[in-house]
CSV table of C-alpha atoms and ligand atoms in Angstrom, one decimal:
chain,number,residue,atom,x,y,z
A,26,MET,CA,32.9,2.2,-35.8
A,27,PRO,CA,30.1,4.4,-34.4
A,28,THR,CA,27.3,2.6,-36.1
A,29,ALA,CA,24.3,1.2,-34.0
A,30,ILE,CA,21.2,-0.6,-34.8
A,31,LEU,CA,18.1,0.1,-33.0
A,32,VAL,CA,15.3,-2.5,-32.8
A,33,GLY,CA,11.9,-3.0,-31.4
A,34,GLY,CA,12.2,-5.6,-28.7
A,35,GLN,CA,8.6,-6.8,-28.6
A,36,TRP,CA,5.6,-6.5,-30.9
A,37,GLY,CA,6.2,-2.9,-32.2
A,38,ASP,CA,5.1,0.5,-30.8
A,39,GLU,CA,7.9,0.3,-28.2
A,40,GLY,CA,8.5,4.0,-28.6
A,41,LYS,CA,11.3,3.7,-31.2
A,42,GLY,CA,10.3,7.0,-32.8
A,43,LYS,CA,11.0,8.9,-29.6
A,44,VAL,CA,14.3,7.1,-28.7
A,45,ILE,CA,15.6,7.8,-32.3
A,46,ASP,CA,14.5,11.6,-32.1
A,47,ILE,CA,16.8,11.8,-28.9
A,48,LEU,CA,19.7,10.0,-30.4
A,49,ALA,CA,19.4,11.7,-33.8
A,50,SER,CA,20.5,15.1,-32.4
A,51,GLN,CA,24.1,13.6,-32.2
A,52,THR,CA,23.9,11.2,-35.3
A,53,ASP,CA,25.1,11.9,-38.8
A,54,MET,CA,23.0,9.5,-40.7
A,55,VAL,CA,19.7,7.7,-39.7
A,56,ILE,CA,18.8,4.7,-42.1
A,57,ARG,CA,15.3,3.0,-42.4
A,58,SER,CA,16.1,-0.4,-43.5
A,59,GLN,CA,13.0,-2.6,-43.6
A,60,GLY,CA,9.1,-2.2,-43.4
A,61,GLY,CA,6.8,0.4,-45.1
A,62,ASN,CA,4.2,2.5,-43.8
A,63,ASN,CA,2.8,-0.3,-41.7
A,64,ALA,CA,5.0,1.6,-39.3
A,65,GLY,CA,3.9,4.5,-37.2
A,66,HIS,CA,6.7,6.3,-35.3
A,67,THR,CA,5.5,9.2,-33.0
A,68,VAL,CA,7.8,11.8,-32.2
A,69,VAL,CA,6.8,14.7,-29.8
A,70,HIS,CA,9.4,17.4,-30.6
A,71,ASP,CA,9.4,20.9,-29.3
A,72,GLY,CA,5.8,20.5,-28.4
A,73,THR,CA,4.6,19.4,-31.9
A,74,THR,CA,3.5,15.7,-32.5
A,75,TYR,CA,4.8,14.1,-35.7
A,76,LYS,CA,3.8,10.6,-37.0
A,77,PHE,CA,6.2,9.1,-39.3
A,78,HIS,CA,5.4,6.1,-41.6
A,79,LEU,CA,8.2,5.9,-43.9
A,80,ILE,CA,10.5,8.9,-43.2
A,81,PRO,CA,13.3,8.2,-40.7
A,82,SER,CA,12.7,9.9,-37.3
A,83,GLY,CA,15.9,11.9,-37.6
A,84,ILE,CA,14.5,14.0,-40.2
A,85,LEU,CA,13.8,17.0,-37.5
A,86,PHE,CA,17.5,17.5,-37.4
A,87,PRO,CA,18.8,19.3,-40.6
A,88,THR,CA,22.3,18.0,-39.7
A,89,CYS,CA,21.2,14.3,-39.9
A,90,GLN,CA,21.1,12.6,-43.1
A,91,CYS,CA,18.0,10.6,-43.5
A,92,VAL,CA,18.0,7.5,-45.5
A,93,ILE,CA,15.3,5.2,-46.7
A,94,GLY,CA,17.2,1.9,-47.4
A,95,ASN,CA,16.7,-0.7,-50.1
A,96,GLY,CA,15.2,-3.1,-47.7
A,97,THR,CA,11.9,-1.0,-47.2
A,98,VAL,CA,8.8,-1.3,-49.4
A,99,LEU,CA,7.6,2.2,-50.4
A,100,ASP,CA,4.2,3.5,-51.4
A,101,PRO,CA,5.1,6.4,-53.3
A,102,ARG,CA,1.7,8.1,-52.9
A,103,VAL,CA,2.2,7.9,-48.9
A,104,LEU,CA,5.8,9.1,-49.3
A,105,MET,CA,4.7,12.1,-51.2
A,106,GLU,CA,2.2,13.0,-48.7
A,107,GLU,CA,4.5,12.7,-45.8
A,108,ILE,CA,7.2,14.8,-47.6
A,109,ASP,CA,4.4,17.4,-48.3
A,110,GLY,CA,3.2,17.3,-44.7
A,111,LEU,CA,6.5,18.0,-43.4
A,112,HIS,CA,7.0,21.0,-45.8
A,113,GLU,CA,3.6,22.4,-44.6
A,114,LYS,CA,5.2,22.3,-41.1
A,115,GLY,CA,8.2,24.1,-42.2
A,116,ILE,CA,10.5,21.0,-42.1
A,117,SER,CA,13.0,20.8,-44.8
A,118,THR,CA,13.5,17.4,-46.4
A,119,ASP,CA,16.8,18.4,-48.4
A,120,HIS,CA,18.6,15.9,-46.5
A,121,LEU,CA,16.2,13.0,-47.2
A,122,VAL,CA,17.5,10.3,-49.6
A,123,ILE,CA,15.7,7.2,-51.1
A,124,SER,CA,17.5,4.0,-52.0
A,125,ASP,CA,16.7,3.5,-55.9
A,126,ARG,CA,16.6,-0.2,-54.9
A,127,ALA,CA,13.7,0.1,-52.3
A,128,HIS,CA,10.6,-1.7,-53.8
A,129,MET,CA,7.3,0.0,-54.5
A,130,ILE,CA,3.9,-0.7,-53.0
A,131,MET,CA,1.9,-0.8,-56.3
A,132,PRO,CA,-1.8,0.1,-56.3
A,133,TYR,CA,-3.0,-3.4,-56.4
A,134,HIS,CA,-0.8,-4.5,-53.2
A,135,PRO,CA,-3.1,-2.9,-50.6
A,136,VAL,CA,-6.3,-4.4,-52.6
A,137,PHE,CA,-4.5,-8.0,-52.5
A,138,ASP,CA,-3.7,-7.4,-48.7
A,139,ARG,CA,-7.5,-6.7,-48.0
A,140,LEU,CA,-8.7,-9.6,-50.2
A,141,GLU,CA,-6.2,-12.1,-48.8
A,142,GLU,CA,-7.3,-11.1,-45.1
A,143,GLU,CA,-10.8,-11.4,-45.7
A,144,ALA,CA,-10.4,-14.7,-47.4
A,145,ARG,CA,-8.6,-16.1,-44.5
A,146,GLY,CA,-11.7,-15.5,-42.4
A,147,ASP,CA,-11.1,-16.5,-38.8
A,148,ASP,CA,-7.6,-17.0,-39.2
A,149,ARG,CA,-6.8,-13.5,-40.7
A,150,LEU,CA,-3.6,-11.9,-39.3
A,151,GLY,CA,-4.9,-8.5,-38.5
A,152,THR,CA,-2.6,-6.6,-41.2
A,153,THR,CA,-2.4,-3.0,-41.5
A,154,TYR,CA,-3.9,-3.4,-45.1
A,155,ARG,CA,-1.0,-1.3,-46.5
A,156,GLY,CA,0.0,-3.9,-48.9
A,157,ILE,CA,3.2,-4.7,-47.2
A,158,GLY,CA,2.9,-8.6,-47.5
A,159,PRO,CA,2.0,-8.6,-51.1
A,160,ALA,CA,4.7,-6.2,-52.0
A,161,TYR,CA,7.5,-8.1,-50.2
A,162,ALA,CA,6.0,-11.4,-51.8
A,163,ASP,CA,6.4,-9.8,-55.4
A,164,LYS,CA,10.0,-8.6,-54.6
A,165,ILE,CA,10.9,-12.2,-53.6
A,166,ARG,CA,9.1,-13.5,-56.9
A,167,ARG,CA,11.1,-11.2,-58.9
A,168,ILE,CA,7.9,-9.3,-60.1
A,169,GLY,CA,8.3,-6.3,-57.9
A,170,PHE,CA,9.0,-2.6,-59.0
A,171,ARG,CA,12.0,-0.7,-57.6
A,172,ILE,CA,11.4,2.8,-57.1
A,173,GLY,CA,14.4,3.5,-59.3
A,174,ASP,CA,12.3,1.9,-62.1
A,175,LEU,CA,10.3,5.2,-62.0
A,176,ALA,CA,13.1,6.7,-64.0
A,177,LYS,CA,12.9,4.2,-66.8
A,178,PRO,CA,9.2,4.4,-68.3
A,179,ARG,CA,9.8,2.1,-71.2
A,180,PHE,CA,11.0,-0.7,-69.0
A,181,LEU,CA,8.3,0.1,-66.4
A,182,ALA,CA,5.4,-0.2,-69.1
A,183,LYS,CA,6.8,-3.4,-70.5
A,184,LYS,CA,7.2,-5.0,-67.1
A,185,LEU,CA,3.9,-3.8,-65.8
A,186,LYS,CA,1.8,-5.4,-68.9
A,187,PHE,CA,3.3,-8.7,-67.9
A,188,VAL,CA,2.8,-8.2,-64.1
A,189,LEU,CA,-0.8,-6.9,-64.7
A,190,ARG,CA,-1.9,-9.8,-66.6
A,191,LEU,CA,-0.9,-12.1,-63.5
A,192,LYS,CA,-2.7,-9.9,-61.1
A,193,ASN,CA,-5.8,-9.2,-63.1
A,194,GLU,CA,-6.3,-12.8,-63.9
A,195,ILE,CA,-6.4,-13.7,-59.9
A,196,LEU,CA,-8.5,-10.6,-59.4
A,197,ARG,CA,-10.9,-11.7,-62.0
A,198,GLY,CA,-10.9,-15.5,-61.5
A,199,LEU,CA,-10.6,-15.8,-57.7
A,200,TYR,CA,-11.9,-12.6,-56.4
A,201,ASP,CA,-14.4,-11.5,-59.1
A,202,THR,CA,-13.5,-7.9,-58.4
A,203,GLU,CA,-12.3,-4.8,-60.3
A,204,LEU,CA,-9.2,-5.1,-62.5
A,205,PHE,CA,-6.2,-2.6,-63.0
A,206,GLU,CA,-5.4,-0.6,-65.8
A,207,GLU,CA,-1.8,-0.3,-67.0
A,208,ASP,CA,-2.1,3.3,-68.3
A,209,VAL,CA,-3.8,4.7,-65.1
A,210,ILE,CA,-0.9,3.2,-62.8
A,211,LEU,CA,1.7,4.2,-65.3
A,212,ASP,CA,0.5,7.9,-65.5
A,213,GLU,CA,0.2,8.4,-61.6
A,214,TYR,CA,3.4,6.6,-60.9
A,215,ILE,CA,5.5,8.3,-63.6
A,216,ARG,CA,4.1,11.6,-62.3
A,217,LEU,CA,5.0,10.6,-58.6
A,218,GLY,CA,8.5,9.6,-59.8
A,219,GLU,CA,9.1,13.0,-61.3
A,220,GLN,CA,8.2,14.7,-57.8
A,221,LEU,CA,10.3,12.0,-55.9
A,222,ARG,CA,13.2,12.2,-58.4
A,223,PRO,CA,15.6,14.6,-56.3
A,224,TYR,CA,15.5,12.3,-53.5
A,225,ILE,CA,16.1,8.9,-55.3
A,226,ARG,CA,19.8,7.5,-55.6
A,227,ASP,CA,21.9,4.8,-55.2
A,228,ILE,CA,22.7,4.8,-51.5
A,229,PHE,CA,25.7,2.6,-51.7
A,230,PRO,CA,28.5,5.1,-52.3
A,231,MET,CA,27.0,7.6,-49.8
A,232,VAL,CA,26.8,4.9,-46.9
A,233,GLN,CA,30.3,3.7,-47.8
A,234,GLU,CA,31.5,7.2,-47.6
A,235,ALA,CA,29.8,7.7,-44.2
A,236,LEU,CA,31.6,4.5,-43.0
A,237,ARG,CA,34.9,5.6,-44.2
A,238,ALA,CA,34.5,9.1,-42.5
A,239,ASP,CA,33.7,7.2,-39.2
A,240,SER,CA,30.3,9.2,-39.3
A,241,LYS,CA,27.8,8.3,-36.5
A,242,ILE,CA,25.1,6.1,-38.2
A,243,LEU,CA,21.9,4.7,-36.4
A,244,LEU,CA,19.7,2.1,-38.4
A,245,GLU,CA,16.2,2.8,-37.3
A,246,GLY,CA,14.2,-0.3,-37.0
A,247,ALA,CA,10.4,-0.7,-37.5
A,248,GLN,CA,8.1,-3.1,-36.1
A,249,GLY,CA,9.5,-5.5,-33.3
A,250,ALA,CA,11.6,-8.7,-33.2
A,251,LEU,CA,8.2,-11.0,-32.4
A,252,LEU,CA,6.9,-9.8,-35.7
A,253,ASP,CA,10.0,-11.0,-37.5
A,254,LEU,CA,9.0,-13.3,-40.5
A,255,ASP,CA,11.5,-16.0,-39.4
A,256,PHE,CA,11.8,-15.5,-35.7
A,257,GLY,CA,8.4,-14.0,-34.7
A,258,THR,CA,5.2,-15.7,-34.0
A,259,TYR,CA,4.6,-17.1,-37.6
A,260,PRO,CA,2.2,-16.6,-39.4
A,261,TYR,CA,1.1,-13.7,-37.2
A,262,VAL,CA,4.2,-11.7,-38.2
A,263,THR,CA,5.0,-8.9,-40.8
A,264,SER,CA,6.8,-9.7,-44.2
A,265,SER,CA,10.2,-8.3,-43.3
A,266,SER,CA,13.1,-9.0,-40.9
A,267,PRO,CA,12.8,-6.4,-38.1
A,268,THR,CA,16.0,-7.7,-36.4
A,269,ALA,CA,19.4,-6.6,-36.4
A,270,GLY,CA,20.2,-9.0,-39.0
A,271,GLY,CA,17.5,-7.5,-41.2
A,272,ALA,CA,18.9,-4.0,-40.6
A,273,LEU,CA,22.2,-4.8,-42.4
A,274,THR,CA,20.7,-6.4,-45.5
A,275,GLY,CA,18.3,-3.7,-45.7
A,276,SER,CA,21.1,-0.9,-45.7
A,277,GLY,CA,24.0,-2.5,-47.1
A,278,ILE,CA,25.9,-2.1,-43.9
A,279,PRO,CA,28.5,-5.0,-43.3
A,280,PRO,CA,28.3,-6.7,-39.9
A,281,ARG,CA,31.8,-5.6,-38.8
A,282,GLU,CA,30.8,-2.0,-38.9
A,283,VAL,CA,28.3,-2.4,-36.2
A,284,ASP,CA,29.2,-1.0,-32.9
A,285,SER,CA,26.4,-1.8,-30.8
A,286,THR,CA,22.6,-2.8,-30.8
A,287,ILE,CA,20.0,-0.9,-28.9
A,288,GLY,CA,16.8,-2.8,-28.1
A,289,VAL,CA,13.8,-0.7,-27.2
A,290,PHE,CA,11.4,-2.1,-24.8
A,291,LYS,CA,8.1,-1.1,-23.6
A,292,ALA,CA,7.8,-1.3,-19.7
A,293,TYR,CA,4.7,-3.6,-20.4
A,294,SER,CA,3.5,-5.3,-23.5
A,295,THR,CA,1.4,-4.4,-26.6
A,296,ARG,CA,0.4,-5.9,-29.7
A,297,VAL,CA,-1.8,-5.0,-32.7
A,298,GLY,CA,-3.3,-7.6,-34.7
A,299,TYR,CA,-3.8,-11.1,-34.2
A,300,GLY,CA,-1.4,-14.0,-32.8
A,301,PRO,CA,-0.4,-15.2,-29.4
A,302,MET,CA,0.4,-12.8,-26.5
A,303,PRO,CA,0.7,-14.8,-23.4
A,304,THR,CA,0.6,-12.0,-20.8
A,305,GLU,CA,-2.4,-10.3,-22.4
A,306,LEU,CA,-4.9,-8.5,-20.1
A,307,THR,CA,-8.3,-8.6,-21.2
A,308,GLY,CA,-11.6,-7.0,-19.7
A,309,GLU,CA,-11.5,-4.0,-17.5
A,310,VAL,CA,-7.7,-4.4,-16.2
A,311,GLY,CA,-6.6,-4.3,-19.8
A,312,ASP,CA,-9.0,-1.4,-20.6
A,313,VAL,CA,-7.4,0.7,-17.8
A,314,MET,CA,-3.8,-0.1,-18.9
A,315,ARG,CA,-4.8,0.8,-22.8
A,316,GLU,CA,-6.2,4.1,-21.6
A,317,ARG,CA,-3.2,5.0,-19.3
A,318,GLY,CA,-0.8,4.2,-21.9
A,319,ALA,CA,-3.1,5.8,-24.8
A,320,GLU,CA,-2.4,2.5,-26.6
A,321,TYR,CA,-4.2,3.2,-30.1
A,322,GLY,CA,-2.3,2.5,-33.2
A,323,THR,CA,-0.2,5.3,-34.9
A,324,THR,CA,-1.1,3.9,-38.3
A,325,THR,CA,-4.6,2.4,-38.1
A,326,GLY,CA,-6.1,3.7,-35.0
A,327,ARG,CA,-6.8,0.3,-33.7
A,328,ALA,CA,-6.9,-0.3,-30.0
A,329,ARG,CA,-3.5,-1.9,-29.2
A,330,ARG,CA,-3.9,-5.4,-27.0
A,331,VAL,CA,-2.1,-4.8,-23.7
A,332,GLY,CA,-0.6,-7.0,-21.0
A,333,TRP,CA,2.2,-7.3,-18.6
A,334,PHE,CA,5.9,-7.1,-19.5
A,335,ASP,CA,7.0,-10.5,-20.8
A,336,GLY,CA,10.4,-11.4,-19.6
A,337,ALA,CA,10.7,-14.6,-21.7
A,338,VAL,CA,9.9,-12.7,-24.9
A,339,ALA,CA,12.2,-10.0,-24.0
A,340,ARG,CA,15.1,-12.0,-23.4
A,341,TYR,CA,14.6,-14.1,-26.5
A,342,SER,CA,14.5,-10.8,-28.5
A,343,ALA,CA,17.6,-9.8,-26.9
A,344,LEU,CA,19.5,-12.9,-27.4
A,345,LEU,CA,18.2,-12.8,-31.2
A,346,ASN,CA,19.3,-9.2,-31.7
A,347,GLY,CA,22.3,-9.3,-29.6
A,348,VAL,CA,21.0,-6.3,-27.6
A,349,ASP,CA,23.9,-4.5,-25.8
A,350,SER,CA,21.8,-1.6,-24.4
A,351,ILE,CA,18.2,-1.1,-23.4
A,352,ALA,CA,16.0,1.9,-24.0
A,353,LEU,CA,12.9,1.3,-21.7
A,354,THR,CA,9.8,3.3,-22.5
A,355,LYS,CA,6.5,4.3,-20.9
A,356,LEU,CA,7.7,3.5,-17.4
A,357,ASP,CA,5.2,6.3,-16.3
A,358,VAL,CA,2.2,4.3,-17.4
A,359,LEU,CA,2.7,1.8,-14.4
A,360,SER,CA,3.0,4.5,-11.9
A,361,GLU,CA,-0.7,3.8,-10.3
A,362,TYR,CA,-0.3,-0.1,-9.8
A,363,GLU,CA,0.1,-1.4,-6.4
A,364,THR,CA,1.6,-4.5,-7.7
A,365,ILE,CA,3.1,-5.1,-11.1
A,366,ARG,CA,3.4,-8.4,-12.6
A,367,VAL,CA,6.1,-9.5,-14.9
A,368,GLY,CA,6.1,-12.8,-16.8
A,369,THR,CA,9.2,-15.0,-16.5
A,370,GLY,CA,8.2,-18.2,-18.5
A,371,TYR,CA,5.0,-20.3,-19.2
A,372,PHE,CA,3.5,-23.6,-18.2
A,373,PHE,CA,2.1,-25.7,-20.9
A,374,ARG,CA,0.8,-29.2,-20.0
A,375,GLY,CA,2.3,-29.2,-16.7
A,376,GLU,CA,5.8,-28.3,-18.1
A,377,HIS,CA,7.9,-25.2,-17.8
A,378,PHE,CA,8.8,-23.4,-21.0
A,379,GLU,CA,10.8,-20.4,-22.2
A,380,PHE,CA,10.8,-18.7,-25.6
A,381,PRO,CA,11.6,-19.8,-28.3
A,382,MET,CA,8.4,-21.8,-28.5
A,383,SER,CA,8.3,-22.3,-32.2
A,384,ASN,CA,5.1,-24.3,-31.8
A,385,ILE,CA,2.4,-21.4,-32.2
A,386,SER,CA,-0.4,-23.3,-30.7
A,387,HIS,CA,1.6,-23.9,-27.3
A,388,LEU,CA,2.2,-20.3,-27.2
A,389,LYS,CA,-1.6,-19.6,-27.7
A,390,HIS,CA,-2.7,-22.1,-25.0
A,391,CYS,CA,0.1,-21.8,-22.3
A,392,GLU,CA,-0.2,-20.1,-19.0
A,393,PRO,CA,2.3,-17.5,-18.1
A,394,VAL,CA,4.4,-17.7,-14.9
A,395,TYR,CA,4.4,-14.4,-12.9
A,396,GLU,CA,6.6,-12.8,-10.5
A,397,ASP,CA,5.0,-9.8,-8.7
A,398,LEU,CA,6.7,-6.6,-7.9
A,399,PRO,CA,5.8,-3.7,-5.7
A,400,GLY,CA,4.4,-0.7,-7.5
A,401,TRP,CA,5.7,2.7,-6.6
A,402,MET,CA,2.3,4.4,-6.7
A,403,ALA,CA,3.8,8.0,-7.6
A,404,PRO,CA,4.1,10.1,-10.6
A,405,ILE,CA,7.5,10.0,-12.3
A,406,ALA,CA,7.2,12.0,-15.4
A,407,ASP,CA,9.2,14.7,-13.7
A,408,ALA,CA,12.2,12.3,-12.9
A,409,LYS,CA,15.5,13.7,-14.7
A,410,ARG,CA,18.0,11.4,-13.1
A,411,TRP,CA,18.0,7.9,-11.9
A,412,GLU,CA,18.1,9.0,-8.3
A,413,ASP,CA,14.8,11.0,-8.8
A,414,LEU,CA,13.0,7.6,-9.2
A,415,PRO,CA,11.3,5.8,-6.2
A,416,ALA,CA,13.1,2.7,-5.1
A,417,ALA,CA,10.5,0.6,-6.0
A,418,CYS,CA,10.6,1.9,-9.4
A,419,GLN,CA,14.2,1.5,-9.7
A,420,ARG,CA,14.0,-2.1,-8.5
A,421,TYR,CA,11.3,-2.8,-11.5
A,422,VAL,CA,13.7,-1.3,-13.9
A,423,GLU,CA,16.5,-3.2,-12.7
A,424,ARG,CA,14.6,-6.6,-12.7
A,425,LEU,CA,13.7,-6.0,-16.3
A,426,GLY,CA,17.2,-5.4,-17.1
A,427,GLU,CA,18.4,-8.6,-15.4
A,428,LEU,CA,15.5,-10.7,-17.4
A,429,ILE,CA,16.5,-9.0,-20.7
A,430,GLY,CA,20.0,-9.5,-20.1
A,431,ALA,CA,21.6,-6.0,-20.7
A,432,PRO,CA,21.9,-2.5,-19.1
A,433,VAL,CA,18.9,-0.3,-19.1
A,434,ASP,CA,20.8,3.0,-20.5
A,435,LEU,CA,17.7,5.0,-21.2
A,436,ILE,CA,14.5,5.3,-19.4
A,437,SER,CA,11.5,7.1,-21.1
A,438,VAL,CA,9.0,8.5,-18.5
A,439,GLY,CA,6.8,10.5,-21.0
A,440,ALA,CA,6.2,11.1,-24.7
A,441,SER,CA,8.5,14.2,-25.1
A,442,ARG,CA,12.1,14.6,-25.3
A,443,ASP,CA,12.8,16.1,-22.0
A,444,GLU,CA,10.7,13.2,-20.2
A,445,THR,CA,13.8,11.1,-20.4
A,446,ILE,CA,16.5,9.8,-18.0
A,447,LEU,CA,19.8,9.1,-20.0
A,448,ARG,CA,22.0,6.9,-17.5
A,449,LYS,CA,24.6,6.3,-20.3
A,450,LEU,CA,24.6,7.2,-24.1
A,451,PRO,CA,23.6,3.9,-25.7
A,452,TYR,CA,26.3,4.5,-28.5
T,519,GDP,P1,7.2,3.3,-32.2
T,519,GDP,O1,6.4,2.7,-33.5
T,519,GDP,O2,8.0,2.0,-31.7
T,519,GDP,O3,7.8,4.5,-32.7
T,519,GDP,O4,6.0,3.5,-31.2
T,519,GDP,P2,4.7,4.5,-31.3
T,519,GDP,O5,5.1,5.8,-31.7
T,519,GDP,O6,3.8,3.7,-32.4
T,519,GDP,O7,4.0,4.3,-30.0
T,519,GDP,C1,4.5,4.7,-28.8
T,519,GDP,C2,3.6,5.9,-28.2
T,519,GDP,O8,3.9,6.2,-26.9
T,519,GDP,C3,3.7,7.4,-28.9
T,519,GDP,O9,2.3,7.9,-28.9
T,519,GDP,C4,4.6,8.0,-28.1
T,519,GDP,O10,4.4,9.6,-28.2
T,519,GDP,C5,4.4,7.5,-26.7
T,519,GDP,N1,5.4,7.5,-25.9
T,519,GDP,C6,6.9,7.2,-26.1
T,519,GDP,N2,7.6,7.1,-25.1
T,519,GDP,C7,6.8,7.4,-24.0
T,519,GDP,C8,6.8,7.3,-22.5
T,519,GDP,O11,7.7,7.2,-22.0
T,519,GDP,N3,5.7,7.4,-21.9
T,519,GDP,C9,4.6,7.9,-22.4
T,519,GDP,N4,3.3,7.9,-21.7
T,519,GDP,N5,4.2,7.9,-23.7
T,519,GDP,C10,5.3,7.5,-24.7
T,520,IMO,P1,6.0,0.1,-35.7
T,520,IMO,O1,7.2,0.4,-36.5
T,520,IMO,C1,2.9,-2.7,-34.5
T,520,IMO,C2,1.5,-5.7,-37.2
T,520,IMO,C3,0.1,-5.5,-37.7
T,520,IMO,C4,-0.1,-7.1,-37.9
T,520,IMO,C5,1.1,-7.7,-38.4
T,520,IMO,C6,1.2,-7.8,-39.9
T,520,IMO,O2,5.1,1.3,-35.5
T,520,IMO,O3,6.5,-0.5,-34.4
T,520,IMO,P2,1.4,-5.9,-42.0
T,520,IMO,O4,0.6,-5.0,-42.3
T,520,IMO,O5,2.8,-5.7,-41.6
T,520,IMO,O6,1.4,-7.1,-43.0
T,520,IMO,O7,0.7,-6.5,-40.6
T,520,IMO,O8,2.2,-6.6,-38.1
T,520,IMO,N1,2.3,-4.4,-37.4
T,520,IMO,C7,2.7,-3.6,-36.4
T,520,IMO,N2,2.4,-3.8,-35.1
T,520,IMO,N3,3.6,-1.8,-34.8
T,520,IMO,C8,4.1,-1.7,-36.2
T,520,IMO,O9,5.0,-0.9,-36.6
T,520,IMO,C9,3.6,-2.8,-37.1
T,520,IMO,N4,3.7,-2.9,-38.2
T,520,IMO,C10,3.0,-4.1,-38.5
T,520,IMO,O10,-0.7,-5.0,-36.7
T,520,IMO,O11,-0.3,-7.8,-36.8
T,521,MG,MG1,4.3,2.4,-34.1
């Protein structure tokens, strides 16, 4: 049963794209199972940088079947642009397949995303404005459109008439803004549907066949556990389930087929958007860390919030996902610190806490408890083996593994593929 789930262990941007690219070389199928083009996965492959939003990070390997699963929400415009962009770089997408059950981001979804954020004022979430929340909300309300619907223009037109009545009513009455026209949407989406048709199909039979054939399957997570709709820092979360559980419903893989869960953790913390982040570093210390880590969003270009590694968050995330193996990234970014702090829990009103703290206001106002570890003050990007890492660096990695509660099998010390120490193949 060589099937593995790969999840982001923190607030997203842990370096999942890089790790997938490494594992994809010996994987038969990579499946994206949740999220949409809020994700931005960077892969530096043979000296070229690729930024994937919807397409699985295994696409650079022609032998790796890349599947966009039913649990995702897809903006067909963005999807087409991403496919065209790959063709321009000479990358084939013949091995890409899109589930006909995946829901579409309709042109009104990003508009509602923005309007709702503006209406929230000071309480806004800091979404990516890609229409993710509104698209998932419509899926749950059963007024969403699946990408397979593009092949059924009459059904699409009838349903859109009804849905647009609801949408335009709110746009007019509540927001007093521009309305959407059915024909304009239909023309554009049916045209996009024709272009995307070769990729769209029912993925159930092919996933079942892959399982039967004992193929190596990797489920590519987007976002991170702390952005999970149920278990993250609600309401400062995304609208899907970026956990191991979500990966299964988003792909149709039964739990008994899963062999291992790989958690990708960054050697420190970052977060984009609002919401609690107890170990956040603001001011100059934070600015230095942000520059060293080049922490600017792949999708929106926003400066990411940065902070020390939060062991309590990481342990919670490992328990929630059942992490068997850790891929630790961006260790090189910490090379110039004399002392490195690691959060192990929190104090709130004189009491010691650990995650889960479902009361968001406690998490906002708590004080982290830190453990100070000696830094190694030496570049490590050239390290190829565990033995090449300075002793203090090894101690740091081992301490994080202890706090998370799983072995650190892969260590990333730079953005490119060769800047990786593989202690053990995670699956
Ligand atoms: P993802 O969303 O989890 O795939 O992560 P992103 O691609 O959004 O952000 C990770 C960023 O860090 C990307 O720009 C990667 O190229 C870069 N990166 C990944 N691993 C390393 C590493 O070990 N060291 C450094 N310095 N950069 C890394
Ligand atoms: P990858 O896959 C980091 C954050 C947004 C915002 C919140 C809700 O690259 O790790 P949304 O647009 O999803 O409704 O925004 O979630 N967010 C991410 N942060 N990495 C991501 O993806 C993210 N996808 C969404 O910044 O705080
Ligand atoms: Mg990202």
